[in-house]
mmCIF file of C-alpha atoms in Angstrom:
data_model
loop_
_atom_site.group_PDB
_atom_site.id
_atom_site.type_symbol
_atom_site.label_atom_id
_atom_site.label_comp_id
_atom_site.label_asym_id
_atom_site.label_seq_id
_atom_site.Cartn_x
_atom_site.Cartn_y
_atom_site.Cartn_z
ATOM 1 C CA ALA A 1 15.911 4.215 16.490
ATOM 2 C CA GLU A 2 14.722 5.600 13.176
ATOM 3 C CA TYR A 3 11.466 5.555 11.286
ATOM 4 C CA MET A 4 11.574 6.406 7.602
ATOM 5 C CA GLY A 5 14.770 8.397 7.976
ATOM 6 C CA THR A 6 13.605 10.370 11.018
ATOM 7 C CA SER A 7 14.557 9.643 14.588
ATOM 8 C CA LEU A 8 11.724 8.409 16.782
ATOM 9 C CA GLN A 9 12.540 11.166 19.256
ATOM 10 C CA THR A 10 11.831 13.709 16.509
ATOM 11 C CA LEU A 11 8.602 11.912 15.654
ATOM 12 C CA LYS A 12 7.520 12.011 19.304
ATOM 13 C CA SER A 13 8.398 15.698 19.598
ATOM 14 C CA PRO A 14 5.290 17.934 19.582
ATOM 15 C CA GLN A 15 7.106 20.649 17.644
ATOM 16 C CA SER A 16 8.167 18.191 14.952
ATOM 17 C CA SER A 17 7.439 19.399 11.439
ATOM 18 C CA MET A 18 7.536 15.945 9.897
ATOM 19 C CA ALA A 19 4.093 16.183 8.320
ATOM 20 C CA ALA A 20 5.382 18.918 6.011
ATOM 21 C CA LYS A 21 8.335 16.845 4.757
ATOM 22 C CA PRO A 22 7.978 14.042 2.208
ATOM 23 C CA VAL A 23 8.977 10.584 3.389
ATOM 24 C CA TRP A 24 11.615 10.100 0.732
ATOM 25 C CA ALA A 25 13.283 13.219 -0.530
ATOM 26 C CA SER A 26 14.450 12.761 -4.112
ATOM 27 C CA GLU A 27 18.023 12.129 -2.994
ATOM 28 C CA ARG A 28 16.844 9.296 -0.730
ATOM 29 C CA ASN A 29 14.410 7.739 -3.193
ATOM 30 C CA PRO A 30 16.038 4.443 -4.177
ATOM 31 C CA LEU A 31 13.843 4.289 -7.289
ATOM 32 C CA SER A 32 14.906 7.689 -8.648
ATOM 33 C CA ASN A 33 17.929 6.490 -10.646
ATOM 34 C CA ILE A 34 16.695 3.039 -11.632
ATOM 35 C CA GLY A 35 15.188 2.260 -14.998
ATOM 36 C CA CYS A 36 12.513 -0.309 -15.572
ATOM 37 C CA SER A 37 14.752 -2.536 -17.669
ATOM 38 C CA ASP A 38 16.959 -3.428 -14.673
ATOM 39 C CA PHE A 39 14.447 -5.515 -12.746
ATOM 40 C CA THR A 40 16.976 -6.720 -10.161
ATOM 41 C CA ALA A 41 17.811 -3.149 -9.116
ATOM 42 C CA PHE A 42 14.139 -2.162 -9.261
ATOM 43 C CA LYS A 43 13.199 -5.067 -6.978
ATOM 44 C CA ALA A 44 16.004 -4.168 -4.533
ATOM 45 C CA ALA A 45 14.737 -0.581 -4.371
ATOM 46 C CA LEU A 46 11.179 -1.787 -3.709
ATOM 47 C CA LEU A 47 12.450 -4.036 -0.927
ATOM 48 C CA GLU A 48 14.267 -1.081 0.627
ATOM 49 C CA LEU A 49 11.076 0.966 0.531
ATOM 50 C CA ARG A 50 9.091 -1.920 2.032
ATOM 51 C CA ARG A 51 11.290 -1.989 5.141
ATOM 52 C CA ASP A 52 9.036 0.685 6.587
ATOM 53 C CA ASP A 53 6.085 -1.670 6.276
ATOM 54 C CA ASP A 54 8.116 -4.432 7.897
ATOM 55 C CA MET A 55 8.765 -2.150 10.877
ATOM 56 C CA ILE A 56 5.268 -0.668 11.277
ATOM 57 C CA ALA A 57 4.338 -2.593 14.445
ATOM 58 C CA HIS A 58 7.707 -1.826 16.042
ATOM 59 C CA THR A 59 7.399 1.844 15.104
ATOM 60 C CA LEU A 60 3.915 2.153 16.543
ATOM 61 C CA ASN A 61 5.011 0.334 19.708
ATOM 62 C CA ASP A 62 7.884 2.803 20.088
ATOM 63 C CA LEU A 63 5.445 5.672 19.741
ATOM 64 C CA SER A 64 3.214 4.287 22.489
ATOM 65 C CA ARG A 65 3.705 5.932 25.798
ATOM 66 C CA GLY A 66 3.719 3.223 28.436
ATOM 67 C CA ASN A 67 0.647 1.052 28.045
ATOM 68 C CA THR A 68 -1.273 3.590 25.972
ATOM 69 C CA ASP A 69 -1.756 3.717 22.237
ATOM 70 C CA PRO A 70 0.103 6.249 20.105
ATOM 71 C CA THR A 71 -1.442 9.707 20.073
ATOM 72 C CA GLU A 72 -3.764 10.756 17.296
ATOM 73 C CA ASP A 73 -1.060 13.055 15.974
ATOM 74 C CA ASP A 74 1.498 10.215 15.953
ATOM 75 C CA CYS A 75 -0.968 7.995 14.092
ATOM 76 C CA ARG A 76 -1.694 10.725 11.564
ATOM 77 C CA LYS A 77 2.030 11.277 10.909
ATOM 78 C CA VAL A 78 2.753 7.575 10.491
ATOM 79 C CA TYR A 79 -0.260 7.183 8.215
ATOM 80 C CA GLU A 80 0.774 10.129 6.050
ATOM 81 C CA ARG A 81 4.285 8.746 5.762
ATOM 82 C CA LEU A 82 2.977 5.319 4.770
ATOM 83 C CA GLN A 83 0.688 6.899 2.191
ATOM 84 C CA SER A 84 3.618 8.804 0.716
ATOM 85 C CA VAL A 85 5.742 5.667 0.378
ATOM 86 C CA TYR A 86 2.789 3.708 -1.047
ATOM 87 C CA SER A 87 2.235 6.375 -3.657
ATOM 88 C CA LEU A 88 5.912 6.306 -4.606
ATOM 89 C CA ARG A 89 5.952 2.530 -4.984
ATOM 90 C CA GLU A 90 2.626 2.300 -6.808
ATOM 91 C CA THR A 91 3.615 5.032 -9.261
ATOM 92 C CA ALA A 92 6.946 3.347 -9.990
ATOM 93 C CA ILE A 93 5.338 -0.081 -10.493
ATOM 94 C CA ALA A 94 2.595 1.324 -12.754
ATOM 95 C CA LYS A 95 5.139 3.267 -14.824
ATOM 96 C CA CYS A 96 7.320 0.197 -15.273
ATOM 97 C CA MET A 97 4.340 -2.005 -16.103
ATOM 98 C CA LYS A 98 3.311 0.420 -18.857
ATOM 99 C CA GLU A 99 6.856 0.722 -20.237
ATOM 100 C CA THR A 100 7.386 -3.034 -20.109
ATOM 101 C CA GLY A 101 3.982 -3.694 -21.673
ATOM 102 C CA ASP A 102 5.020 -1.450 -24.566
ATOM 103 C CA GLU A 103 8.292 -3.395 -24.803
ATOM 104 C CA VAL A 104 6.360 -6.684 -24.944
ATOM 105 C CA THR A 105 4.287 -5.316 -27.836
ATOM 106 C CA ARG A 106 7.436 -4.262 -29.722
ATOM 107 C CA ALA A 107 9.181 -7.565 -28.964
ATOM 108 C CA GLN A 108 6.129 -9.533 -30.119
ATOM 109 C CA ALA A 109 6.053 -7.568 -33.382
ATOM 110 C CA ALA A 110 9.792 -8.155 -33.882
ATOM 111 C CA PHE A 111 9.388 -11.867 -33.226
ATOM 112 C CA ASP A 112 6.347 -12.140 -35.519
ATOM 113 C CA SER A 113 8.255 -10.517 -38.360
ATOM 114 C CA SER A 114 11.567 -12.365 -37.986
ATOM 115 C CA LYS A 115 10.922 -15.560 -35.981
ATOM 116 C CA SER A 116 14.589 -15.390 -34.965
ATOM 117 C CA ALA A 117 15.963 -16.976 -31.810
ATOM 118 C CA ASP A 118 17.170 -13.569 -30.597
ATOM 119 C CA ALA A 119 13.719 -12.045 -31.059
ATOM 120 C CA LYS A 120 12.166 -14.997 -29.239
ATOM 121 C CA ARG A 121 14.651 -14.624 -26.354
ATOM 122 C CA GLU A 122 13.949 -10.888 -26.112
ATOM 123 C CA LEU A 123 10.188 -11.524 -26.106
ATOM 124 C CA ARG A 124 10.605 -14.108 -23.347
ATOM 125 C CA ASN A 125 12.761 -11.714 -21.277
ATOM 126 C CA VAL A 126 10.393 -8.755 -21.442
ATOM 127 C CA THR A 127 7.369 -11.006 -20.859
ATOM 128 C CA TRP A 128 9.069 -12.393 -17.753
ATOM 129 C CA ARG A 129 9.777 -8.845 -16.554
ATOM 130 C CA LEU A 130 6.126 -7.851 -17.078
ATOM 131 C CA ASP A 131 4.955 -10.946 -15.182
ATOM 132 C CA SER A 132 7.380 -10.096 -12.375
ATOM 133 C CA LEU A 133 6.055 -6.526 -12.205
ATOM 134 C CA GLU A 134 2.503 -7.868 -11.981
ATOM 135 C CA SER A 135 3.667 -10.023 -9.071
ATOM 136 C CA GLU A 136 5.163 -6.924 -7.429
ATOM 137 C CA ASN A 137 1.803 -5.233 -7.802
ATOM 138 C CA ASP A 138 0.182 -8.171 -5.967
ATOM 139 C CA ILE A 139 2.875 -8.065 -3.280
ATOM 140 C CA GLU A 140 2.207 -4.344 -2.878
ATOM 141 C CA ALA A 141 -1.474 -5.008 -2.172
ATOM 142 C CA ILE A 142 -0.615 -7.659 0.433
ATOM 143 C CA THR A 143 2.038 -5.452 2.048
ATOM 144 C CA LYS A 144 -0.379 -2.531 2.314
ATOM 145 C CA ALA A 145 -3.132 -4.721 3.773
ATOM 146 C CA ARG A 146 -0.794 -6.065 6.467
ATOM 147 C CA SER A 147 0.520 -2.615 7.322
ATOM 148 C CA TYR A 148 -3.000 -1.191 7.543
ATOM 149 C CA GLU A 149 -3.989 -4.074 9.795
ATOM 150 C CA ALA A 150 -1.053 -3.361 12.127
ATOM 151 C CA PHE A 151 -1.742 0.367 11.953
ATOM 152 C CA HIS A 152 -5.404 -0.054 12.881
ATOM 153 C CA ALA A 153 -4.525 -2.461 15.691
ATOM 154 C CA LYS A 154 -2.453 0.273 17.355
ATOM 155 C CA CYS A 155 -4.390 3.331 16.194
ATOM 156 C CA ARG A 156 -7.853 1.987 16.952
ATOM 157 C CA SER A 157 -9.370 5.391 17.639
ATOM 158 C CA PHE A 158 -8.288 6.661 14.260
ATOM 159 C CA LYS A 159 -10.823 6.703 11.433
ATOM 160 C CA ILE A 160 -9.772 7.381 7.892
ATOM 161 C CA GLN A 161 -12.355 8.842 5.555
ATOM 162 C CA SER A 162 -11.689 9.274 1.860
ATOM 163 C CA MET A 163 -13.058 12.358 0.211
ATOM 164 C CA ALA A 164 -14.743 12.273 -3.193
ATOM 165 C CA ALA A 165 -12.501 12.536 -6.224
ATOM 166 C CA SER A 166 -11.135 16.004 -6.742
ATOM 167 C CA ALA A 167 -12.611 18.399 -9.238
ATOM 168 C CA ALA A 168 -9.545 17.865 -11.425
ATOM 169 C CA GLY A 169 -10.748 14.304 -11.853
ATOM 170 C CA SER A 170 -7.422 12.546 -12.272
ATOM 171 C CA LYS A 171 -6.379 12.303 -8.632
ATOM 172 C CA PRO A 172 -8.434 11.486 -5.566
ATOM 173 C CA ALA A 173 -8.690 14.222 -2.990
ATOM 174 C CA PRO A 174 -6.579 13.981 0.169
ATOM 175 C CA VAL A 175 -7.568 11.738 3.052
ATOM 176 C CA ILE A 176 -9.291 13.304 6.070
ATOM 177 C CA TYR A 177 -8.480 11.967 9.524
ATOM 178 C CA THR A 178 -11.133 11.934 12.193
ATOM 179 C CA PRO A 179 -11.243 10.179 15.563
ATOM 180 C CA HIS A 180 -14.067 7.668 16.153
#
């Protein structure tokens, strides 16, 4: 069985160096070669990346040893991998929402100046794409909430504390993991 491209046996291995590796190397990132204008391909790539969320309970069950919960280290590794995939998806959705929002503005200006049927069709298409991306953003929030719920059900002794925003200001500092 595999979890995020890594065998579960490797994940269970104490000498595993998974925490140092990103979840999706650039060659495995299904979003890397997809532009925002091809919403069908973008959606398919998001669905591929969401398979990990779909399998979170199964993955954590596989990591359990007998009737015990996964180890703290297993929980930390799974959490870090989920965070990495969430960041990838959120960044891609935000980027596409910005690009598509800019396209809507241009299409609206083109329609306002020409009132042509083609301009109206283009405005409708990019507006639909922006609405669809906003829906994907909502789906992302629901997916994360469900995965966190499953994660916390199996990794009950795991407490996640966020640090204050970094001195750089633009990105939050990394998450610190502490047992209860």
